[in-house]
């Protein structure tokens, strides 16, 4: 219930680990915040009756770019993009490149704060408000306005700064209002001069289909639907920026309201800021069209400690990355011993020869091998060392499969056997470089229309004796799936007795669906492994091996 939730929050506010957050909020609020208007914001004077509003609306194309395309490319949120643009605009508007203190809002339903909490049967907003210091002073706005890489740099910076806020800001309200020891210290600081809130998207699809059929739909966001506050109620800040995306005849469009007390800011000044913010968002939409837009940031790699410069260096080398993981102990041990070999025979260089009967299509086998790499991200890993010396693995979004095919159908048995021996010898000599993925390659030697040998070469770091049967199984299944999904001729090519073909393809597609069932990520295992007590594990094994 709401009552139980309120009591639980009070209990949380008094916990020692929550009180330890006080220093974070103290340092954040301590830094000087440049005046925004002609005078300081005064809640006793700047009340609701003194507020004015400047409204602005973005085109549908820009809205899609900043709320969908860019968040997907940077693993960010629409709020991150809008906030980055606002911070850049405020710096230019004030004429000073400095951090901006902004009050952010959240839905407040952080159930993980209270073990076992379930707020699904409560209604209304449990709004949380908390300060954030957004710093984009290192970003050159003129480059942003051209749609250049600086736009992406700003989004990455803001995304990281927001993710570093503990518990999505919930701790601030707990310490500011519910803890009698910490509340007086936080009460000494003035409220942030700017408030920002992105309310999300309101769509016709939010209304159940049966009600939409009867004419129900979202009403326009207007003052008629929002109860007028008491005229003497204090305003929240010197400038409130509220954003909302709604469906229109032209598509989904973002609208924003810049609300301000007229005693602090003039309408002309706020209008300048609103249009500058829109100009920055247009430029970011241009940046979204570039093919290399996007990338990871350190918060996307929670299991390792890496810097943004490291990530971008790896992206330059390997292309777009999908994950950065630590190495499992077994992996780092194998890599260490392989490195110690240093040019001599690498015992972890695995070579399998599969003897295949029946017709083997080289193109289909190559496609299946590539699909195997696409299916298992850990098979695409490059094994590296971070700047702090820790072993890790980076996972490129795409890695082409090394492939060779030799057609020996017109050779004698002796020539075929000799060629195979030479192939295997050369393959063993061609050492797999852990920094150059994939550590897997395929070679096909066609002996006859009904006989072939498939050579699978891999490093023991990426799979072992338990998993190799799964690799072989999936490779064959993917080969079969490739056959199932071969292109068909157009219906315009002519008719035939089609019902048997429909039934056949239905069964084959069912099989393909089975073959391609989703697999769990190796990253889930590494995440689980990170929760283990390594000292306790080491002690356990020391005791087990005592005397050996």
Short mmCIF file of C-alpha atoms in Angstrom, two decimals:
data_model
loop_
_atom_site.label_atom_id
_atom_site.label_comp_id
_atom_site.label_asym_id
_atom_site.label_seq_id
_atom_site.Cartn_x
_atom_site.Cartn_y
_atom_site.Cartn_z
CA UNK A 1 0.00 0.00 0.00
CA UNK A 2 1.02 3.64 -0.34
CA UNK A 3 1.09 3.89 3.46
CA UNK A 4 3.42 0.90 3.82
CA UNK A 5 5.63 2.28 1.06
CA UNK A 6 5.92 5.63 2.86
CA UNK A 7 6.88 3.91 6.10
CA UNK A 8 9.42 1.74 4.27
CA UNK A 9 11.02 4.83 2.72
CA UNK A 10 11.39 6.35 6.18
CA UNK A 11 13.17 3.21 7.31
CA UNK A 12 15.43 3.36 4.25
CA UNK A 13 16.32 6.98 4.99
CA UNK A 14 17.79 5.99 8.35
CA UNK A 15 20.00 3.17 7.07
CA UNK A 16 23.78 3.74 7.47
CA UNK A 17 24.46 2.91 3.82
CA UNK A 18 21.90 5.53 2.78
CA UNK A 19 23.41 8.12 5.12
CA UNK A 20 26.76 7.42 3.45
CA UNK A 21 25.32 9.06 0.32
CA UNK A 22 25.22 12.44 2.09
CA UNK A 23 28.74 13.31 1.02
CA UNK A 24 27.81 12.73 -2.63
CA UNK A 25 24.87 15.15 -2.49
CA UNK A 26 26.85 17.63 -0.42
CA UNK A 27 29.65 17.80 -3.00
CA UNK A 28 27.18 18.05 -5.86
CA UNK A 29 25.31 21.02 -4.34
CA UNK A 30 28.37 22.77 -2.93
CA UNK A 31 29.71 23.97 -6.29
CA UNK A 32 28.73 27.50 -7.33
CA UNK A 33 25.82 27.77 -9.75
CA UNK A 34 25.84 30.87 -11.98
CA UNK A 35 22.72 33.09 -11.74
CA UNK A 36 20.21 32.32 -14.46
CA UNK A 37 18.24 35.57 -14.56
CA UNK A 38 18.35 39.19 -13.45
CA UNK A 39 18.15 38.13 -9.80
CA UNK A 40 18.13 35.00 -7.68
CA UNK A 41 15.02 32.83 -7.63
CA UNK A 42 12.94 33.52 -4.51
CA UNK A 43 10.08 31.08 -3.75
CA UNK A 44 8.46 33.67 -1.51
CA UNK A 45 8.11 36.09 -4.42
CA UNK A 46 8.19 33.85 -7.51
CA UNK A 47 4.82 32.19 -7.14
CA UNK A 48 2.45 30.55 -9.61
CA UNK A 49 0.67 33.77 -10.47
CA UNK A 50 3.94 35.21 -11.83
CA UNK A 51 4.63 32.39 -14.30
CA UNK A 52 4.72 32.69 -18.08
CA UNK A 53 5.28 29.97 -20.68
CA UNK A 54 7.11 29.66 -24.00
CA UNK A 55 6.08 26.61 -26.06
CA UNK A 56 7.91 24.94 -28.90
CA UNK A 57 7.26 21.86 -31.06
CA UNK A 58 9.68 19.73 -33.07
CA UNK A 59 8.96 18.16 -36.47
CA UNK A 60 8.13 14.45 -36.55
CA UNK A 61 11.42 13.55 -38.26
CA UNK A 62 13.51 15.31 -35.61
CA UNK A 63 11.35 13.81 -32.86
CA UNK A 64 11.98 10.30 -34.14
CA UNK A 65 15.72 10.90 -34.33
CA UNK A 66 16.12 12.26 -30.81
CA UNK A 67 13.67 9.93 -29.07
CA UNK A 68 14.24 6.68 -31.00
CA UNK A 69 17.27 6.60 -33.33
CA UNK A 70 19.85 8.24 -31.08
CA UNK A 71 18.81 6.44 -27.87
CA UNK A 72 19.09 3.11 -29.70
CA UNK A 73 22.51 3.99 -31.13
CA UNK A 74 23.94 5.08 -27.76
CA UNK A 75 22.00 2.68 -25.50
CA UNK A 76 20.63 5.82 -23.90
CA UNK A 77 17.17 7.27 -23.28
CA UNK A 78 15.30 10.06 -24.98
CA UNK A 79 15.70 12.06 -21.78
CA UNK A 80 19.52 11.74 -22.07
CA UNK A 81 19.45 13.26 -25.56
CA UNK A 82 17.05 16.07 -24.62
CA UNK A 83 19.06 16.85 -21.49
CA UNK A 84 22.35 16.96 -23.40
CA UNK A 85 20.84 19.41 -25.88
CA UNK A 86 19.46 21.55 -23.04
CA UNK A 87 22.82 21.71 -21.24
CA UNK A 88 24.57 22.73 -24.48
CA UNK A 89 21.93 25.37 -25.19
CA UNK A 90 22.10 26.80 -21.64
CA UNK A 91 25.89 27.19 -21.88
CA UNK A 92 25.64 29.15 -25.14
CA UNK A 93 22.65 31.12 -23.84
CA UNK A 94 24.49 32.17 -20.66
CA UNK A 95 27.75 32.73 -22.54
CA UNK A 96 29.72 30.52 -20.12
CA UNK A 97 30.86 26.91 -20.51
CA UNK A 98 30.34 25.51 -17.04
CA UNK A 99 28.45 22.67 -15.35
CA UNK A 100 24.70 23.22 -15.04
CA UNK A 101 22.78 22.25 -11.93
CA UNK A 102 19.42 20.80 -12.97
CA UNK A 103 16.61 19.26 -10.96
CA UNK A 104 15.51 15.98 -12.51
CA UNK A 105 12.37 13.98 -11.86
CA UNK A 106 11.68 10.27 -11.73
CA UNK A 107 8.56 8.18 -11.27
CA UNK A 108 9.69 7.28 -7.75
CA UNK A 109 8.62 3.64 -8.03
CA UNK A 110 12.05 2.17 -7.29
CA UNK A 111 10.75 -1.10 -5.87
CA UNK A 112 14.26 -2.48 -5.47
CA UNK A 113 14.80 -0.07 -2.58
CA UNK A 114 12.51 -2.17 -0.41
CA UNK A 115 12.92 -5.96 -0.70
CA UNK A 116 9.64 -7.60 -1.69
CA UNK A 117 7.89 -4.33 -2.51
CA UNK A 118 5.16 -4.45 -5.18
CA UNK A 119 3.56 -1.14 -6.17
CA UNK A 120 1.50 -2.51 -9.05
CA UNK A 121 -1.80 -2.04 -7.18
CA UNK A 122 -1.21 1.62 -6.38
CA UNK A 123 -2.07 4.50 -8.71
CA UNK A 124 -0.73 7.99 -9.25
CA UNK A 125 2.71 9.50 -9.41
CA UNK A 126 5.29 8.72 -6.72
CA UNK A 127 7.45 11.50 -8.12
CA UNK A 128 11.07 11.74 -6.96
CA UNK A 129 13.04 14.96 -7.45
CA UNK A 130 16.81 15.23 -7.19
CA UNK A 131 19.63 17.51 -8.33
CA UNK A 132 22.10 16.56 -11.05
CA UNK A 133 25.18 18.41 -12.24
CA UNK A 134 25.39 18.16 -16.03
CA UNK A 135 28.75 19.10 -17.51
CA UNK A 136 29.18 19.40 -21.28
CA UNK A 137 31.72 22.21 -21.08
CA UNK A 138 34.29 20.10 -22.96
CA UNK A 139 32.01 19.87 -26.02
CA UNK A 140 32.32 22.43 -28.79
CA UNK A 141 28.79 23.59 -29.62
CA UNK A 142 29.71 24.84 -33.10
CA UNK A 143 30.74 21.29 -34.04
CA UNK A 144 27.48 19.96 -32.56
CA UNK A 145 25.50 22.40 -34.68
CA UNK A 146 27.05 20.89 -37.83
CA UNK A 147 25.86 17.42 -36.80
CA UNK A 148 29.44 16.31 -36.14
CA UNK A 149 30.85 13.77 -33.68
CA UNK A 150 30.64 16.32 -30.85
CA UNK A 151 26.89 15.65 -30.73
CA UNK A 152 27.60 12.04 -29.85
CA UNK A 153 30.23 13.07 -27.31
CA UNK A 154 27.65 15.24 -25.52
CA UNK A 155 25.12 12.39 -25.38
CA UNK A 156 27.75 10.00 -24.00
CA UNK A 157 28.83 12.48 -21.33
CA UNK A 158 25.30 13.15 -20.13
CA UNK A 159 24.36 9.47 -20.21
CA UNK A 160 27.34 8.61 -17.99
CA UNK A 161 26.72 11.49 -15.60
CA UNK A 162 23.07 10.52 -15.14
CA UNK A 163 23.91 6.81 -14.66
CA UNK A 164 26.40 7.66 -11.93
CA UNK A 165 23.62 9.13 -9.76
CA UNK A 166 23.01 6.51 -7.04
CA UNK A 167 19.63 4.73 -7.08
CA UNK A 168 18.27 7.09 -9.76
CA UNK A 169 18.28 9.93 -7.24
CA UNK A 170 15.94 8.35 -4.72
CA UNK A 171 18.43 8.85 -1.90
CA UNK A 172 18.32 12.64 -2.13
CA UNK A 173 14.65 12.91 -1.15
CA UNK A 174 15.11 10.35 1.62
CA UNK A 175 18.01 12.26 3.15
CA UNK A 176 16.54 15.71 2.49
CA UNK A 177 13.12 15.09 4.05
CA UNK A 178 12.98 11.82 6.00
CA UNK A 179 16.25 11.72 7.94
CA UNK A 180 16.35 14.26 10.81
CA UNK A 181 20.16 14.15 10.93
CA UNK A 182 20.89 14.78 7.26
CA UNK A 183 17.90 16.97 6.37
CA UNK A 184 19.28 20.20 7.96
CA UNK A 185 22.55 19.90 6.05
CA UNK A 186 20.84 19.52 2.67
CA UNK A 187 18.29 22.24 3.50
CA UNK A 188 21.13 24.80 3.53
CA UNK A 189 21.47 24.62 -0.25
CA UNK A 190 19.33 26.55 -2.71
CA UNK A 191 17.18 24.56 -5.10
CA UNK A 192 18.51 24.12 -8.66
CA UNK A 193 17.52 27.04 -10.89
CA UNK A 194 16.45 24.74 -13.74
CA UNK A 195 14.03 21.84 -13.60
CA UNK A 196 13.78 19.30 -16.44
CA UNK A 197 11.20 16.58 -16.93
CA UNK A 198 10.51 14.38 -19.96
CA UNK A 199 7.06 12.83 -19.48
CA UNK A 200 7.41 10.34 -22.33
CA UNK A 201 4.99 9.68 -25.15
CA UNK A 202 1.20 9.77 -25.09
CA UNK A 203 -0.25 7.71 -27.91
CA UNK A 204 -3.61 6.48 -29.13
CA UNK A 205 -2.30 2.97 -28.47
CA UNK A 206 -2.32 3.75 -24.74
CA UNK A 207 -6.10 3.45 -24.90
CA UNK A 208 -7.51 -0.13 -25.11
CA UNK A 209 -8.69 -1.08 -28.58
CA UNK A 210 -12.32 -1.53 -27.58
CA UNK A 211 -12.41 1.99 -26.15
CA UNK A 212 -10.67 3.47 -29.19
CA UNK A 213 -13.41 1.92 -31.35
CA UNK A 214 -15.94 3.93 -29.32
CA UNK A 215 -14.08 7.17 -29.93
CA UNK A 216 -11.96 7.39 -26.79
CA UNK A 217 -8.43 8.76 -27.12
CA UNK A 218 -5.85 10.92 -25.37
CA UNK A 219 -7.00 14.51 -24.94
CA UNK A 220 -4.67 17.32 -26.03
CA UNK A 221 -2.31 18.42 -23.27
CA UNK A 222 -3.85 21.74 -22.33
CA UNK A 223 -4.41 24.03 -19.38
CA UNK A 224 -8.10 23.06 -19.38
CA UNK A 225 -7.19 19.54 -18.28
CA UNK A 226 -4.66 20.52 -15.63
CA UNK A 227 -6.14 22.01 -12.46
CA UNK A 228 -4.89 25.54 -11.89
CA UNK A 229 -2.63 25.67 -8.81
CA UNK A 230 -3.14 28.17 -6.03
CA UNK A 231 -1.79 31.53 -7.28
CA UNK A 232 0.32 31.90 -4.13
CA UNK A 233 1.92 28.46 -4.39
CA UNK A 234 5.74 28.84 -4.78
CA UNK A 235 7.15 28.02 -8.20
CA UNK A 236 9.58 25.11 -8.33
CA UNK A 237 12.47 26.96 -9.96
CA UNK A 238 13.56 29.87 -12.13
CA UNK A 239 12.96 27.76 -15.25
CA UNK A 240 10.95 24.58 -15.72
CA UNK A 241 11.39 22.64 -18.97
CA UNK A 242 8.73 19.99 -19.49
CA UNK A 243 8.64 17.76 -22.59
CA UNK A 244 6.03 15.42 -24.00
CA UNK A 245 5.70 13.46 -27.26
CA UNK A 246 2.22 13.13 -28.74
CA UNK A 247 0.73 11.69 -31.91
CA UNK A 248 -0.38 14.25 -34.49
CA UNK A 249 -1.60 14.16 -38.06
CA UNK A 250 2.03 14.68 -39.12
CA UNK A 251 3.36 11.89 -36.89
CA UNK A 252 4.70 11.81 -33.35
CA UNK A 253 6.00 15.25 -32.38
CA UNK A 254 7.82 16.46 -29.29
CA UNK A 255 6.42 19.54 -27.60
CA UNK A 256 8.11 21.41 -24.79
CA UNK A 257 7.00 24.11 -22.37
CA UNK A 258 9.54 26.54 -20.85
CA UNK A 259 7.85 27.92 -17.72
CA UNK A 260 9.44 30.82 -15.82
CA UNK A 261 8.71 33.54 -13.23
CA UNK A 262 8.57 36.88 -15.03
CA UNK A 263 10.45 38.56 -12.19
CA UNK A 264 13.54 36.42 -12.88
CA UNK A 265 13.51 35.93 -16.65
CA UNK A 266 11.98 37.81 -19.57
CA UNK A 267 9.91 36.12 -22.26
CA UNK A 268 12.41 37.23 -24.89
CA UNK A 269 15.32 35.57 -23.07
CA UNK A 270 13.43 32.31 -22.57
CA UNK A 271 12.32 32.32 -26.20
CA UNK A 272 15.98 32.59 -27.22
CA UNK A 273 16.86 29.55 -25.09
CA UNK A 274 13.92 27.50 -26.37
CA UNK A 275 14.83 28.08 -30.00
CA UNK A 276 18.53 27.43 -29.34
CA UNK A 277 17.58 24.12 -27.69
CA UNK A 278 15.49 23.23 -30.74
CA UNK A 279 18.40 24.16 -33.01
CA UNK A 280 20.71 21.80 -31.11
CA UNK A 281 18.14 18.99 -31.38
CA UNK A 282 17.87 19.52 -35.13
CA UNK A 283 21.67 19.19 -35.34
CA UNK A 284 21.58 16.02 -33.26
CA UNK A 285 18.96 14.64 -35.65
CA UNK A 286 21.44 15.27 -38.46
CA UNK A 287 24.11 13.41 -36.49
CA UNK A 288 21.72 10.46 -36.21
CA UNK A 289 21.91 9.98 -39.99
CA UNK A 290 25.65 9.27 -39.95
CA UNK A 291 26.52 5.56 -40.32
CA UNK A 292 29.09 5.58 -37.50
CA UNK A 293 26.82 7.29 -34.98
CA UNK A 294 26.55 5.60 -31.59
CA UNK A 295 28.76 3.55 -29.34
CA UNK A 296 29.15 2.24 -25.83
CA UNK A 297 30.06 4.10 -22.66
CA UNK A 298 31.58 2.74 -19.42
CA UNK A 299 28.18 2.15 -17.81
CA UNK A 300 27.43 -0.36 -20.59
CA UNK A 301 30.30 -2.50 -19.25
CA UNK A 302 29.39 -2.85 -15.55
CA UNK A 303 31.51 -5.98 -15.03
CA UNK A 304 34.80 -4.28 -15.93
CA UNK A 305 36.55 -0.99 -15.25
CA UNK A 306 37.21 0.82 -18.54
CA UNK A 307 37.39 4.42 -19.71
CA UNK A 308 35.63 6.11 -22.59
CA UNK A 309 38.92 6.56 -24.47
CA UNK A 310 39.60 2.83 -24.26
CA UNK A 311 36.14 1.97 -25.57
CA UNK A 312 36.45 4.36 -28.50
CA UNK A 313 39.90 2.99 -29.37
CA UNK A 314 38.43 -0.53 -29.51
CA UNK A 315 35.49 0.72 -31.59
CA UNK A 316 37.96 2.23 -34.04
CA UNK A 317 39.76 -1.09 -34.30
CA UNK A 318 36.86 -3.56 -34.24
CA UNK A 319 33.86 -1.52 -35.35
CA UNK A 320 30.67 -1.22 -33.34
CA UNK A 321 30.79 -3.21 -30.08
CA UNK A 322 27.88 -4.96 -28.39
CA UNK A 323 29.54 -5.94 -25.10
CA UNK A 324 32.66 -5.65 -22.98
CA UNK A 325 33.15 -8.49 -20.51
CA UNK A 326 35.77 -9.71 -18.08
CA UNK A 327 37.48 -12.97 -18.88
CA UNK A 328 36.44 -15.98 -16.87
CA UNK A 329 39.32 -17.37 -14.75
CA UNK A 330 39.65 -20.34 -17.08
CA UNK A 331 39.85 -18.05 -20.09
CA UNK A 332 42.50 -15.77 -18.60
CA UNK A 333 44.49 -18.83 -17.52
CA UNK A 334 44.39 -20.28 -21.04
CA UNK A 335 45.36 -16.93 -22.53
CA UNK A 336 48.25 -16.62 -20.08
CA UNK A 337 49.63 -20.04 -20.93
CA UNK A 338 49.17 -19.42 -24.65
CA UNK A 339 51.14 -16.18 -24.28
CA UNK A 340 53.90 -17.99 -22.39
CA UNK A 341 54.26 -20.35 -25.37
CA UNK A 342 55.34 -17.26 -27.36
CA UNK A 343 55.81 -18.71 -30.81
CA UNK A 344 56.17 -22.35 -29.87
CA UNK A 345 53.38 -24.87 -30.27
CA UNK A 346 50.13 -23.63 -28.70
CA UNK A 347 48.46 -26.63 -27.07
CA UNK A 348 45.19 -24.68 -26.98
CA UNK A 349 45.04 -24.37 -30.76
CA UNK A 350 42.21 -26.84 -31.46
CA UNK A 351 41.70 -28.50 -34.81
CA UNK A 352 38.70 -30.70 -35.62
CA UNK A 353 38.13 -32.61 -38.85
CA UNK A 354 34.51 -33.66 -39.53
CA UNK A 355 34.05 -36.34 -42.19
CA UNK A 356 30.80 -35.54 -44.01
CA UNK A 357 28.80 -37.76 -46.35
CA UNK A 358 26.19 -36.47 -48.76
CA UNK A 359 26.29 -33.33 -50.84
CA UNK A 360 27.79 -30.32 -49.03
CA UNK A 361 27.12 -26.89 -50.51
CA UNK A 362 30.18 -24.66 -49.81
CA UNK A 363 28.19 -21.41 -49.90
CA UNK A 364 25.62 -22.77 -47.47
CA UNK A 365 28.33 -24.03 -45.11
CA UNK A 366 30.06 -20.66 -45.16
CA UNK A 367 26.75 -18.93 -44.47
CA UNK A 368 26.09 -21.34 -41.61
CA UNK A 369 29.51 -20.61 -40.11
CA UNK A 370 28.85 -16.88 -40.27
CA UNK A 371 25.42 -17.42 -38.69
CA UNK A 372 27.14 -19.34 -35.89
CA UNK A 373 29.33 -16.32 -35.14
CA UNK A 374 26.30 -14.05 -35.28
CA UNK A 375 24.38 -16.36 -32.92
CA UNK A 376 27.04 -16.60 -30.21
CA UNK A 377 28.64 -13.23 -29.33
CA UNK A 378 31.36 -14.91 -27.24
CA UNK A 379 32.69 -16.62 -30.39
CA UNK A 380 33.44 -13.13 -31.77
CA UNK A 381 35.48 -12.04 -28.75
CA UNK A 382 38.83 -10.27 -28.87
CA UNK A 383 40.90 -10.93 -25.75
CA UNK A 384 42.67 -7.83 -24.47
CA UNK A 385 44.12 -6.22 -21.37
CA UNK A 386 42.51 -3.08 -19.94
CA UNK A 387 44.53 -0.01 -18.97
CA UNK A 388 44.46 -1.16 -15.34
CA UNK A 389 45.93 -4.54 -16.30
CA UNK A 390 42.76 -6.62 -15.95
CA UNK A 391 42.07 -9.19 -18.70
CA UNK A 392 38.85 -8.59 -20.60
CA UNK A 393 37.09 -9.46 -23.86
CA UNK A 394 35.38 -7.09 -26.27
CA UNK A 395 32.57 -8.30 -28.51
CA UNK A 396 32.24 -6.71 -31.97
CA UNK A 397 28.77 -6.45 -33.44
CA UNK A 398 29.94 -8.25 -36.58
CA UNK A 399 33.02 -10.29 -37.37
CA UNK A 400 33.50 -11.93 -40.78
CA UNK A 401 34.20 -15.67 -40.75
CA UNK A 402 37.65 -16.74 -42.04
CA UNK A 403 36.86 -19.35 -44.69
CA UNK A 404 38.65 -21.55 -47.24
CA UNK A 405 37.26 -24.03 -49.73
CA UNK A 406 39.28 -26.48 -51.80
CA UNK A 407 37.58 -28.48 -54.55
CA UNK A 408 39.48 -31.78 -54.88
CA UNK A 409 36.87 -33.71 -56.86
CA UNK A 410 39.20 -34.22 -59.82
CA UNK A 411 42.21 -35.30 -57.72
CA UNK A 412 43.43 -38.79 -56.95
CA UNK A 413 43.03 -40.27 -53.47
CA UNK A 414 46.74 -39.78 -52.85
CA UNK A 415 46.57 -36.13 -53.94
CA UNK A 416 43.53 -35.56 -51.74
CA UNK A 417 45.21 -37.06 -48.68
CA UNK A 418 48.40 -35.10 -49.32
CA UNK A 419 46.45 -31.87 -49.73
CA UNK A 420 44.59 -32.52 -46.46
CA UNK A 421 47.87 -33.10 -44.60
CA UNK A 422 49.30 -29.88 -46.03
CA UNK A 423 46.11 -27.99 -45.20
CA UNK A 424 46.18 -29.15 -41.58
CA UNK A 425 49.90 -28.40 -41.20
CA UNK A 426 49.50 -24.88 -42.57
CA UNK A 427 46.42 -24.37 -40.43
CA UNK A 428 48.32 -25.34 -37.26
CA UNK A 429 51.15 -23.00 -38.22
CA UNK A 430 48.74 -20.10 -38.70
CA UNK A 431 48.38 -19.22 -35.03
CA UNK A 432 45.19 -17.63 -33.77
CA UNK A 433 45.84 -14.12 -32.46
CA UNK A 434 43.64 -13.41 -29.40
CA UNK A 435 43.46 -9.74 -30.33
CA UNK A 436 42.18 -10.45 -33.87
CA UNK A 437 38.76 -12.09 -33.72
CA UNK A 438 37.27 -14.45 -34.42
CA UNK A 439 39.35 -17.22 -32.86
CA UNK A 440 37.43 -19.60 -35.10
CA UNK A 441 37.75 -20.46 -38.79
CA UNK A 442 36.34 -23.04 -41.18
CA UNK A 443 37.82 -24.89 -44.10
CA UNK A 444 35.96 -27.23 -46.47
CA UNK A 445 37.67 -29.79 -48.68
CA UNK A 446 35.31 -31.33 -51.26
CA UNK A 447 36.46 -34.87 -52.13
CA UNK A 448 33.50 -35.87 -54.31
CA UNK A 449 29.87 -34.87 -54.85
CA UNK A 450 29.00 -37.06 -51.84
CA UNK A 451 32.07 -36.70 -49.61
CA UNK A 452 33.75 -33.75 -47.91
CA UNK A 453 35.87 -32.88 -44.89
CA UNK A 454 35.11 -29.86 -42.74
CA UNK A 455 38.03 -28.45 -40.75
CA UNK A 456 37.00 -26.42 -37.70
CA UNK A 457 39.86 -24.51 -36.09
CA UNK A 458 39.35 -22.63 -32.85
CA UNK A 459 41.15 -21.53 -29.75
CA UNK A 460 40.32 -23.28 -26.50
CA UNK A 461 39.57 -19.84 -24.95
CA UNK A 462 36.21 -19.59 -26.72
CA UNK A 463 34.87 -23.10 -26.18
CA UNK A 464 35.83 -26.31 -24.46
CA UNK A 465 35.12 -30.04 -24.52
CA UNK A 466 31.68 -29.60 -22.99
CA UNK A 467 30.58 -26.97 -25.47
CA UNK A 468 32.18 -28.24 -28.69
CA UNK A 469 29.29 -30.69 -29.35
CA UNK A 470 26.89 -27.73 -29.07
CA UNK A 471 28.97 -25.77 -31.54
CA UNK A 472 28.97 -28.65 -34.04
CA UNK A 473 25.24 -29.26 -33.52
CA UNK A 474 24.31 -25.64 -34.11
CA UNK A 475 26.58 -25.38 -37.13
CA UNK A 476 24.78 -28.33 -38.77
CA UNK A 477 21.37 -26.97 -37.77
CA UNK A 478 22.23 -23.57 -39.19
CA UNK A 479 23.41 -25.27 -42.39
CA UNK A 480 20.02 -27.02 -42.58
CA UNK A 481 18.20 -23.78 -41.76
CA UNK A 482 20.02 -22.01 -44.55
CA UNK A 483 18.63 -24.67 -46.88
CA UNK A 484 15.12 -24.25 -45.51
CA UNK A 485 15.16 -20.52 -46.07
CA UNK A 486 16.58 -20.39 -49.59
CA UNK A 487 14.87 -17.73 -51.77
CA UNK A 488 11.79 -18.73 -53.74
CA UNK A 489 10.70 -17.54 -57.15
CA UNK A 490 8.03 -14.91 -57.46
CA UNK A 491 4.36 -15.91 -57.75
CA UNK A 492 4.46 -14.07 -61.06
CA UNK A 493 6.72 -16.79 -62.46
CA UNK A 494 3.77 -19.12 -62.89
CA UNK A 495 1.45 -21.47 -61.00
CA UNK A 496 1.89 -25.05 -59.88
CA UNK A 497 0.34 -27.60 -57.53
CA UNK A 498 1.18 -25.39 -54.57
CA UNK A 499 -0.51 -26.88 -51.50
CA UNK A 500 2.19 -29.58 -50.96
CA UNK A 501 4.82 -26.85 -51.17
CA UNK A 502 2.98 -24.75 -48.59
CA UNK A 503 2.81 -27.70 -46.20
CA UNK A 504 6.47 -28.57 -46.84
CA UNK A 505 7.66 -25.03 -46.20
CA UNK A 506 5.53 -24.76 -43.08
CA UNK A 507 7.23 -27.84 -41.61
CA UNK A 508 10.67 -26.65 -42.71
CA UNK A 509 10.12 -23.19 -41.21
CA UNK A 510 8.94 -24.86 -37.99
CA UNK A 511 12.21 -26.79 -37.95
CA UNK A 512 14.15 -23.62 -38.67
CA UNK A 513 12.42 -21.90 -35.75
CA UNK A 514 13.45 -24.79 -33.51
CA UNK A 515 17.01 -24.66 -34.79
CA UNK A 516 17.26 -20.92 -34.19
CA UNK A 517 15.72 -20.79 -30.72
CA UNK A 518 17.31 -17.94 -28.73
CA UNK A 519 20.35 -18.79 -26.64
CA UNK A 520 21.36 -17.29 -23.32
CA UNK A 521 24.29 -14.92 -23.36
CA UNK A 522 27.66 -15.97 -22.00
CA UNK A 523 27.58 -12.57 -20.33
CA UNK A 524 24.91 -13.89 -17.95
CA UNK A 525 27.36 -16.48 -16.68
CA UNK A 526 30.06 -13.82 -16.25
CA UNK A 527 27.60 -11.61 -14.36
CA UNK A 528 26.77 -14.51 -12.04
CA UNK A 529 30.46 -15.23 -11.60
CA UNK A 530 31.08 -11.63 -10.53
CA UNK A 531 28.76 -12.16 -7.53
CA UNK A 532 30.85 -15.02 -6.15
CA UNK A 533 33.25 -14.51 -3.21
CA UNK A 534 36.61 -15.26 -4.84
CA UNK A 535 38.51 -15.25 -1.53
CA UNK A 536 36.12 -17.81 -0.06
CA UNK A 537 36.40 -19.90 -3.22
CA UNK A 538 40.20 -19.81 -3.10
CA UNK A 539 40.16 -20.80 0.56
CA UNK A 540 37.81 -23.69 -0.21
CA UNK A 541 40.14 -25.05 -2.89
CA UNK A 542 43.23 -24.56 -0.73
CA UNK A 543 41.59 -26.70 1.92
CA UNK A 544 40.53 -29.29 -0.67
CA UNK A 545 44.06 -29.53 -2.12
CA UNK A 546 45.95 -29.38 1.17
CA UNK A 547 48.80 -31.89 1.15
CA UNK A 548 49.15 -32.18 -2.64
#
